[in-house]
PDB file of C-alpha atoms in Angstrom:
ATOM      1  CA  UNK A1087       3.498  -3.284  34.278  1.00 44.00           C
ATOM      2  CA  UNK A1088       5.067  -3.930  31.029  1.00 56.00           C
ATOM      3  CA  UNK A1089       3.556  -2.272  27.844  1.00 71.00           C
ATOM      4  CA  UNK A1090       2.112  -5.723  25.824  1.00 83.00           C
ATOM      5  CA  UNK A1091       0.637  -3.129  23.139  1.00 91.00           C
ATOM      6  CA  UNK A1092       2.628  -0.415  21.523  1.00 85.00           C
ATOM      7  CA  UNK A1093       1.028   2.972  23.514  1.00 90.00           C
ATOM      8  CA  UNK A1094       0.827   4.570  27.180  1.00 93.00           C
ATOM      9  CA  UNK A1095       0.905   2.474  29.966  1.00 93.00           C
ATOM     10  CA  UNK A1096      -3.504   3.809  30.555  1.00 94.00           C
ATOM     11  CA  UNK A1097      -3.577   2.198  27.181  1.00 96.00           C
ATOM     12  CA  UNK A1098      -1.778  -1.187  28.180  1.00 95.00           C
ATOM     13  CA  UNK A1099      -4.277  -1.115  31.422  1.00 94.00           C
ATOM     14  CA  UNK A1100      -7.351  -0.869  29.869  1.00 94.00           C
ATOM     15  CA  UNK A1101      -6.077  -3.410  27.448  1.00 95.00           C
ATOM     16  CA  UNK A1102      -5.368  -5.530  30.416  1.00 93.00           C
ATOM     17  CA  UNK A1103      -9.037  -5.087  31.914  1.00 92.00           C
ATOM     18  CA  UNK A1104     -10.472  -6.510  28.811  1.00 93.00           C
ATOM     19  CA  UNK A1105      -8.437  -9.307  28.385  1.00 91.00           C
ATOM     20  CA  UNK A1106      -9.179 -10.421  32.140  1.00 89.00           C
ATOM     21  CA  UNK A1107     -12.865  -9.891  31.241  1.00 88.00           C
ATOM     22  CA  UNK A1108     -12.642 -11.386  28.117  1.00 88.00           C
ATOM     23  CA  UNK A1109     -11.933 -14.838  29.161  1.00 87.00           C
ATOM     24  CA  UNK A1110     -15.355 -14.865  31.310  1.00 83.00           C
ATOM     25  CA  UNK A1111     -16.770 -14.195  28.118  1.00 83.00           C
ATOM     26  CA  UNK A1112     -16.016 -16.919  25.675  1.00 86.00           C
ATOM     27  CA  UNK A1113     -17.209 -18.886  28.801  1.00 83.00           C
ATOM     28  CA  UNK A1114     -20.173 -17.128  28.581  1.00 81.00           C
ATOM     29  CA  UNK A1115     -19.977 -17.731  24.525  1.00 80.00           C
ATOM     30  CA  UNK A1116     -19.601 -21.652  25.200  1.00 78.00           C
ATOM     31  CA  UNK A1117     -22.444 -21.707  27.285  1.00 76.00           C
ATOM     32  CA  UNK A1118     -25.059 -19.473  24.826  1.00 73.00           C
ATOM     33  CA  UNK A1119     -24.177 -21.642  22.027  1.00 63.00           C
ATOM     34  CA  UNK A1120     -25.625 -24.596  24.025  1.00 66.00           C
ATOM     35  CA  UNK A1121     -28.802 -22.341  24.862  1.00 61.00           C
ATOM     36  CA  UNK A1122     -30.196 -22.021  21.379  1.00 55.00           C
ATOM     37  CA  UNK A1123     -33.464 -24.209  21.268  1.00 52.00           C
ATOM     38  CA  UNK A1124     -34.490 -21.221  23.560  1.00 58.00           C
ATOM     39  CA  UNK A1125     -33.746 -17.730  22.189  1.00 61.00           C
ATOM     40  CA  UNK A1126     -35.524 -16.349  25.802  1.00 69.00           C
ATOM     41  CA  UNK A1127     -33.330 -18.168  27.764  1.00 68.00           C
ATOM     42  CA  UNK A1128     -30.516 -17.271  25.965  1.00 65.00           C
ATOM     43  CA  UNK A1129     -31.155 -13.570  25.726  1.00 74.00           C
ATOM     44  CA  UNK A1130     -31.811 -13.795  29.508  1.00 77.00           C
ATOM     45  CA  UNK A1131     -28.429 -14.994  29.863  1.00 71.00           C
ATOM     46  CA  UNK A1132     -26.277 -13.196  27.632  1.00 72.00           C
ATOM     47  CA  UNK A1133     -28.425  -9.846  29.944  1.00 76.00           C
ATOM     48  CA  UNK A1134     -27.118 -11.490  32.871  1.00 76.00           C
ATOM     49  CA  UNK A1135     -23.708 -11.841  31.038  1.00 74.00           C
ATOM     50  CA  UNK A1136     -23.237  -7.859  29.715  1.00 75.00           C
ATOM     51  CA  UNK A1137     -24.175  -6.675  33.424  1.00 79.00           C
ATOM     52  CA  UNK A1138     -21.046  -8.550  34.505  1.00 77.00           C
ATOM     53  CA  UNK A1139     -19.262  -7.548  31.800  1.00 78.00           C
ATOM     54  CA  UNK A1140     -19.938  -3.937  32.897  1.00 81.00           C
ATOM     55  CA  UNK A1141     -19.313  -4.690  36.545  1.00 82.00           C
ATOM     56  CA  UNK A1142     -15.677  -6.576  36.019  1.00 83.00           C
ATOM     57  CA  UNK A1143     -14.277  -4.024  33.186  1.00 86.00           C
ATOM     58  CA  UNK A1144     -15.405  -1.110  35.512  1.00 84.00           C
ATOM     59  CA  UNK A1145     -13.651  -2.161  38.688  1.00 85.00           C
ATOM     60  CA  UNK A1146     -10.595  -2.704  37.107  1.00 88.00           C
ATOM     61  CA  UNK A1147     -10.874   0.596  34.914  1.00 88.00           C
ATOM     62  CA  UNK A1148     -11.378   2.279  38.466  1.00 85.00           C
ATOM     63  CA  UNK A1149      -7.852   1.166  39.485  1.00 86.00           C
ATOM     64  CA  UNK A1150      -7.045   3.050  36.236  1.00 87.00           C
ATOM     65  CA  UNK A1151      -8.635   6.415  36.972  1.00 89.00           C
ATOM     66  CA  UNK A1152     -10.374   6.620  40.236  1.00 87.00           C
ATOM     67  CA  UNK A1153     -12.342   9.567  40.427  1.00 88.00           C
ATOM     68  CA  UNK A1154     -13.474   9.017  36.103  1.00 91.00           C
ATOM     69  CA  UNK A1155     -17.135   8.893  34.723  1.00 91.00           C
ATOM     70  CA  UNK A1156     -18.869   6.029  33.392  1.00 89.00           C
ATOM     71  CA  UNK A1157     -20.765   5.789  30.386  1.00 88.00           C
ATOM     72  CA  UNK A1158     -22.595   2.484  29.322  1.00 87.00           C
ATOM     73  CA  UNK A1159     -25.813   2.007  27.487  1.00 81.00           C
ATOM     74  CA  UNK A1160     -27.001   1.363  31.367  1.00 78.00           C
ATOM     75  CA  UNK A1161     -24.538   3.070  33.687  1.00 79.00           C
ATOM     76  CA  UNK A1162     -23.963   6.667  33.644  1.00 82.00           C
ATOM     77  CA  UNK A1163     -21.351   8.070  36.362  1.00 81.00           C
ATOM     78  CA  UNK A1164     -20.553  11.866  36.698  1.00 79.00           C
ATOM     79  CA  UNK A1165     -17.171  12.019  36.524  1.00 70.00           C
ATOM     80  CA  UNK A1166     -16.766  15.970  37.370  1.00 67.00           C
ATOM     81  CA  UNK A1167     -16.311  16.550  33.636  1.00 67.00           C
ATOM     82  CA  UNK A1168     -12.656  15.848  33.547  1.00 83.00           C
ATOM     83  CA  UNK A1169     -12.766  12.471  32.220  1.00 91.00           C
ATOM     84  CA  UNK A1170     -15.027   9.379  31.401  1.00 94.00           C
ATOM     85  CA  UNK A1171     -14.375   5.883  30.527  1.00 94.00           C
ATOM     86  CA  UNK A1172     -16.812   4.744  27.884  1.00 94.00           C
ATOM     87  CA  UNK A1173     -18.012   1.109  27.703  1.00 93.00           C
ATOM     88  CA  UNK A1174     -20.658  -0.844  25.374  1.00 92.00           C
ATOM     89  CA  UNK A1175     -20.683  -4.455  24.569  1.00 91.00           C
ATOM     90  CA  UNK A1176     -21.518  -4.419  20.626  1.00 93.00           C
ATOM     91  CA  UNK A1177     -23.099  -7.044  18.728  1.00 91.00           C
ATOM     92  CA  UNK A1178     -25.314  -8.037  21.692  1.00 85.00           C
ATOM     93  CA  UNK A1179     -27.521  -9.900  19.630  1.00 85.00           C
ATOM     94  CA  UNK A1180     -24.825 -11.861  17.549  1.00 89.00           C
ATOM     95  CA  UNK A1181     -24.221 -12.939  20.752  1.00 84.00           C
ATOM     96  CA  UNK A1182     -27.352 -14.199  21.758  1.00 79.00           C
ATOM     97  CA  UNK A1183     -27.899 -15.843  18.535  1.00 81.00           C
ATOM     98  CA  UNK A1184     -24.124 -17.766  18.862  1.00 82.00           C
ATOM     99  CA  UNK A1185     -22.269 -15.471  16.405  1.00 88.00           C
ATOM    100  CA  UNK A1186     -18.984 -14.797  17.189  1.00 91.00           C
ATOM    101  CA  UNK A1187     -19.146 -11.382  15.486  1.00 95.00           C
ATOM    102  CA  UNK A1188     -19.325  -9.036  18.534  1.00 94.00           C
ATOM    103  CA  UNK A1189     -16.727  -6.726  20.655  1.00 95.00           C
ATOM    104  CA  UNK A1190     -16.554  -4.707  23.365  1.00 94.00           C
ATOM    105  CA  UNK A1191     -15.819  -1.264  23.148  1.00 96.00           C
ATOM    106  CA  UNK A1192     -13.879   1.087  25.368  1.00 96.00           C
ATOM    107  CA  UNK A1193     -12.711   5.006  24.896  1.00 97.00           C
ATOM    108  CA  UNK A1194     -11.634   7.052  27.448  1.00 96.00           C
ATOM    109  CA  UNK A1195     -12.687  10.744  27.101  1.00 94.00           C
ATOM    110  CA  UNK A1196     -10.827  13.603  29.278  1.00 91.00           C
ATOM    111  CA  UNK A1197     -12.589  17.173  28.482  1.00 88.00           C
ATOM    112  CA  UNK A1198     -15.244  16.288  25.989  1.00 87.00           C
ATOM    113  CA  UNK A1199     -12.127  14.406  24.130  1.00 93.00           C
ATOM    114  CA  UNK A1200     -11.479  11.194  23.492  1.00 96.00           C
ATOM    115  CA  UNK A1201      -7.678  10.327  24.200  1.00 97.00           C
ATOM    116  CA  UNK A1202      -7.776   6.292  23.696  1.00 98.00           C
ATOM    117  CA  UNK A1203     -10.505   3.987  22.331  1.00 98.00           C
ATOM    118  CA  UNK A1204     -10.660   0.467  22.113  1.00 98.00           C
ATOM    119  CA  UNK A1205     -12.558  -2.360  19.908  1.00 98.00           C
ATOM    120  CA  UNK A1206     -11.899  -5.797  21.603  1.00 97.00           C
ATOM    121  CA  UNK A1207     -13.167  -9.102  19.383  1.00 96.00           C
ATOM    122  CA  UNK A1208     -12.753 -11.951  22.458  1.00 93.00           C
ATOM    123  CA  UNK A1209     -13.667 -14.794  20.868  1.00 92.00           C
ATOM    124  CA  UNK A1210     -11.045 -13.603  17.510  1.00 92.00           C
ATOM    125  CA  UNK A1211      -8.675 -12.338  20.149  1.00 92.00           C
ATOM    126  CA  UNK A1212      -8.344  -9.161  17.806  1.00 95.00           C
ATOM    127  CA  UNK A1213      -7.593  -5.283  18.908  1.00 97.00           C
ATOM    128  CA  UNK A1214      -8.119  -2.509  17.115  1.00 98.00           C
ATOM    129  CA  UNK A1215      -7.103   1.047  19.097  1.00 98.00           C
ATOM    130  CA  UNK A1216      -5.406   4.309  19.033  1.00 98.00           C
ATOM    131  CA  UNK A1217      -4.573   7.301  20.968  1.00 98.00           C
ATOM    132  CA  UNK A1218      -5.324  10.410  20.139  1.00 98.00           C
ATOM    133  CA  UNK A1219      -2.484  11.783  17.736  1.00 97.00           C
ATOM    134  CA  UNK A1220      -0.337   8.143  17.337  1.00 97.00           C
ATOM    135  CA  UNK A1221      -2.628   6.793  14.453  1.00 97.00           C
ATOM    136  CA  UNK A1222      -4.491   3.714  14.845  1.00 98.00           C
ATOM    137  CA  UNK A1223      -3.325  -0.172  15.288  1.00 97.00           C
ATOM    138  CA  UNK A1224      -4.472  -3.611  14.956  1.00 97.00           C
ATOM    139  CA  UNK A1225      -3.217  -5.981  17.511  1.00 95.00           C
ATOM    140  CA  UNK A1226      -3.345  -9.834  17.183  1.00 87.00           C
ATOM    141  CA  UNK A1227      -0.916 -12.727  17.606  1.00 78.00           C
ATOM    142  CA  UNK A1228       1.036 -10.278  19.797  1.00 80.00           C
ATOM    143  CA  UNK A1229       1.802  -8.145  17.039  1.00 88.00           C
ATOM    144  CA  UNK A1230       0.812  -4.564  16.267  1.00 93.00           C
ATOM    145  CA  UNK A1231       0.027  -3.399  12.822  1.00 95.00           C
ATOM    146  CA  UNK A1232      -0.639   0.163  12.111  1.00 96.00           C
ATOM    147  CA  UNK A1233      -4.528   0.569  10.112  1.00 98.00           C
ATOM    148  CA  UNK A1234      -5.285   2.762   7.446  1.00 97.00           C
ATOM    149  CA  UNK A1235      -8.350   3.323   5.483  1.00 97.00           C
ATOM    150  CA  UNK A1236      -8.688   2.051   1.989  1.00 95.00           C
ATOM    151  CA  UNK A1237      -7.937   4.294  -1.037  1.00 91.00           C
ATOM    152  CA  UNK A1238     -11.337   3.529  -2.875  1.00 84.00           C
ATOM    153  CA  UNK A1239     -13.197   6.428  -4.479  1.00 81.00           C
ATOM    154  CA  UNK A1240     -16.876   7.161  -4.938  1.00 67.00           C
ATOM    155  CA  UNK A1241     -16.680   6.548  -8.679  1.00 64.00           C
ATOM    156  CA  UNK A1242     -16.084   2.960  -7.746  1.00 63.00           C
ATOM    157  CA  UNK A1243     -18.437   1.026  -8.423  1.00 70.00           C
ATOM    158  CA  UNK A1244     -17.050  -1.850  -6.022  1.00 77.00           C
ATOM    159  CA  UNK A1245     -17.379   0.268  -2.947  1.00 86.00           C
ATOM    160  CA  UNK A1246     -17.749  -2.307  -0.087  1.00 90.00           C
ATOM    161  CA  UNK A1247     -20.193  -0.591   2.279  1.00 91.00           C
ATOM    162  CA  UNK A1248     -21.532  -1.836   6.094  1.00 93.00           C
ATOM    163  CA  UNK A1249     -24.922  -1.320   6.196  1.00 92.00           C
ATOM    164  CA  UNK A1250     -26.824  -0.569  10.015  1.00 91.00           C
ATOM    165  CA  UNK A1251     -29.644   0.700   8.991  1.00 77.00           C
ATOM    166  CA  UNK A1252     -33.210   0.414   7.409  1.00 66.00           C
ATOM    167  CA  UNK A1253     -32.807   3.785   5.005  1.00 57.00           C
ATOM    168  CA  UNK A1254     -32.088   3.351   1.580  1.00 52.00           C
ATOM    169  CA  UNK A1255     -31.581   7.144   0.744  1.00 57.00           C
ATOM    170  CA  UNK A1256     -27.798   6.898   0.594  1.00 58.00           C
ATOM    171  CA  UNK A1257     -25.263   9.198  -1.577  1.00 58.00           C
ATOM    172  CA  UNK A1258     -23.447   6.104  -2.226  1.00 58.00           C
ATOM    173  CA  UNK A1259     -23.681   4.315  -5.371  1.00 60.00           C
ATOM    174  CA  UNK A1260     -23.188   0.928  -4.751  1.00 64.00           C
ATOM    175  CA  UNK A1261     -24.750  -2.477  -4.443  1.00 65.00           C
ATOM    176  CA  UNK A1262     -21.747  -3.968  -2.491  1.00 85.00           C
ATOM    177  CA  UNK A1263     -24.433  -3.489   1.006  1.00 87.00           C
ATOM    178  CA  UNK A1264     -23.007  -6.044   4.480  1.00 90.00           C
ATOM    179  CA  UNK A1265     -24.843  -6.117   7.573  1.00 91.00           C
ATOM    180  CA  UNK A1266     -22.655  -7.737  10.218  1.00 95.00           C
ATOM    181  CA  UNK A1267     -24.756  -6.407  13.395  1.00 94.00           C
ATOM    182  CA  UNK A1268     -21.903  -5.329  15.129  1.00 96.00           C
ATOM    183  CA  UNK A1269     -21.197  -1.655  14.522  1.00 97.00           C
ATOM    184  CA  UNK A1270     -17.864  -1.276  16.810  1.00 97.00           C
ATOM    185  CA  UNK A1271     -16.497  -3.878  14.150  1.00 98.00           C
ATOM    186  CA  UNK A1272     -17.814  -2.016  11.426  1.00 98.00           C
ATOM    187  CA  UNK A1273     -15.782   1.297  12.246  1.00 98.00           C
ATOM    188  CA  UNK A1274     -12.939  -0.644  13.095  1.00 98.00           C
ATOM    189  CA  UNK A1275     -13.501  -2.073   9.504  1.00 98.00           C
ATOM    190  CA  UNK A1276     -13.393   1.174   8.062  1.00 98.00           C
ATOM    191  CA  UNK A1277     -10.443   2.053   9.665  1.00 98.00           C
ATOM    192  CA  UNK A1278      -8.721  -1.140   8.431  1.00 98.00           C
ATOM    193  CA  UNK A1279      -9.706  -0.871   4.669  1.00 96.00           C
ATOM    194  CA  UNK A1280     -11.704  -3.784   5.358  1.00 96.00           C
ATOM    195  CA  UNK A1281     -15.399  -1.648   4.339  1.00 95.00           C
ATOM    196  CA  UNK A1282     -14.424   1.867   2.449  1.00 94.00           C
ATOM    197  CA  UNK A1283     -17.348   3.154   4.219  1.00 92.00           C
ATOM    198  CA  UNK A1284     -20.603   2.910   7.216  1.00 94.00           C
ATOM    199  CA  UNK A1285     -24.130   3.648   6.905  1.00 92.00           C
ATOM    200  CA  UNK A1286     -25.997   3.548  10.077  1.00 93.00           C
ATOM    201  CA  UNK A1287     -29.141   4.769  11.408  1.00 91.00           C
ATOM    202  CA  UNK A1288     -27.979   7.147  14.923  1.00 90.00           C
ATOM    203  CA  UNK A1289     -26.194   5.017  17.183  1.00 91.00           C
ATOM    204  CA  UNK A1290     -25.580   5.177  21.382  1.00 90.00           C
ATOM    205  CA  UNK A1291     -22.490   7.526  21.728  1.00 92.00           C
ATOM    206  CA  UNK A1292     -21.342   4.056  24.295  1.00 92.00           C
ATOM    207  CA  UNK A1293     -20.941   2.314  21.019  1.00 92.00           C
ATOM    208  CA  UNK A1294     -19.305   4.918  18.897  1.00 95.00           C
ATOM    209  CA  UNK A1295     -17.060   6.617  20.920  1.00 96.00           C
ATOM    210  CA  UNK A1296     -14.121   4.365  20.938  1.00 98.00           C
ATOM    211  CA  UNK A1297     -14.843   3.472  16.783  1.00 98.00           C
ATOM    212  CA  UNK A1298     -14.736   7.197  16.343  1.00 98.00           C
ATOM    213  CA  UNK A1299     -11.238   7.652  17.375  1.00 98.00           C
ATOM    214  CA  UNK A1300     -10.023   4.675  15.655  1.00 98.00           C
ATOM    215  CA  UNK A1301     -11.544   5.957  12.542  1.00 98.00           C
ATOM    216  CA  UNK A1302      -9.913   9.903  12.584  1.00 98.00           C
ATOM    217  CA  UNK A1303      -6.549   8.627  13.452  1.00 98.00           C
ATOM    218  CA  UNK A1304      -6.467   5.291  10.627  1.00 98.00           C
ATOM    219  CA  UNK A1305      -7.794   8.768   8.017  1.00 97.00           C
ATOM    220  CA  UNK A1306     -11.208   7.858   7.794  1.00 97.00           C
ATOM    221  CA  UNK A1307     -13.642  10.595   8.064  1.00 96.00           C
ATOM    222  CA  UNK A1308     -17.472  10.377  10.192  1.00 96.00           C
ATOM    223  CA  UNK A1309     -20.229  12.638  10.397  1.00 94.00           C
ATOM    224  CA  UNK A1310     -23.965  12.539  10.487  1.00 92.00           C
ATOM    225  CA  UNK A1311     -26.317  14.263   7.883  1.00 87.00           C
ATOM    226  CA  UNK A1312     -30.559  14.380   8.420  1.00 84.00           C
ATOM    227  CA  UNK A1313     -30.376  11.302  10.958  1.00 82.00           C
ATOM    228  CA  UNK A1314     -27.766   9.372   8.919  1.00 88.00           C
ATOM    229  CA  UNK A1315     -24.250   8.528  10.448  1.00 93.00           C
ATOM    230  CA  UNK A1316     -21.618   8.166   7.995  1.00 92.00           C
ATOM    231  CA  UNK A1317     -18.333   6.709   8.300  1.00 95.00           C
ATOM    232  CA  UNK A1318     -15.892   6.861   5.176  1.00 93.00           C
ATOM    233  CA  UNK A1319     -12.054   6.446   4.019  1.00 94.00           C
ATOM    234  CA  UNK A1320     -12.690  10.343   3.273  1.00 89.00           C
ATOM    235  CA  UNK A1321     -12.960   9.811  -1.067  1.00 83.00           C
ATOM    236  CA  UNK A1322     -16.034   7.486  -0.884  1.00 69.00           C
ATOM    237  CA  UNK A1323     -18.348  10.889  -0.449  1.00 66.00           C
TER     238      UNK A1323
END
């Protein structure tokens, strides 16, 4: 197979496995869009829609590494310990709603390490990844760009911030607050200089895993402090 994405052929797989998914997806999209005069039936759908998500990404990621774990928000596979693939689709209810602003996210984790993570957008056809030690990318329009985070400092009073959460007792002094509902994109966003930093109430390690990757290697920084996740460009706190 030839490498579309600059990385390891692994990387170039599991990009493949989401792309192949992907286009079942904005089907999927297409069809919850027309669903919206009835949020129940459209939640039941897009259910109905993850589960196969889950079910075509992990048979092809088994071709990948046969004998890994699985870890979803509703799968979890004992994989010996040795390594793991990592799955969540985020922005679930974006997607139920019609909003475009969801992703899936993928890492794969080999001794309690995670070695390449993911953030897919399918209906923006936009990648964000890295591997552990190479820095992190962004790949659209069959380009790859290499992300860093923004150079922003606390003292700023312009600090853009994402916002996942209902806490107000943050260290960071700004107004400048967005709630997208998707917190894979988020991290990715941090990692791209798009937000300088993340607030977030704890989130499912499924949906963090790959983000948290992506946001070490682009320079970013993300820990969590009485309940609080952070994510940062490393001078915002």
């Amino acid at each position: 197979m030839e490498n579309v994405i600059k990385g390891s052929s692994e990387l170039n797989q599991m990009f493949a496995a989401l792309q192949r998914t992907a286009t079942g997806l904005r089907r999927d999209f297409s069809e919850v869009e027309n669903l919206q005069q009835s949020l129940k039936s459209a939640t039941d759908f897009v259910n109905k829609a993850q589960t196969r998500i889950e079910e075509m990404i992990l048979s092809d990621l088994s071709l990948v590494r046969p004998t890994a774990g699985i870890l979803t928000p509703n799968v979890s596979r004992d994989g010996g310990g040795i390594s793991e693939f990592v799955l969540s689709l985020s922005g679930a209810a974006n997607f139920v709603r019609g909003n475009p602003h969801f992703a899936i996210s993928l890492a794969l984790r080999q001794n309690d390490e995670t070695k390449i993570a993911l953030i897919y957008a399918p209906i923006e056809d936009r990648l964000y990844y890295a591997e552990l030690g190479h820095g992190a990318f962004i790949f659209n329009a069959f380009h790859s760009t290499r992300i860093h985070v923004s150079k922003e400092k606390v003292e700023t009073r312009d600090l853009m911030v994402g916002l996942n959460s209902q806490t107000s007792n943050f260290k960071l002094q700004t107004s400048n607050f967005r709630v997208t509902g998707c917190p894979a994109l988020d991290l990715a966003w941090v990692a791209s200089g798009k937000f300088d930093a993340f607030v977030s109430e704890p989130l499912d390690y499924a949906e963090l895993a790959a983000g948290e990757l992506i946001v070490n290697e682009s320079g970013g920084k993300i820990w969590s402090d009485d309940g609080t996740l952070y994510v940062t460009n490393g001078m915002t706190i």
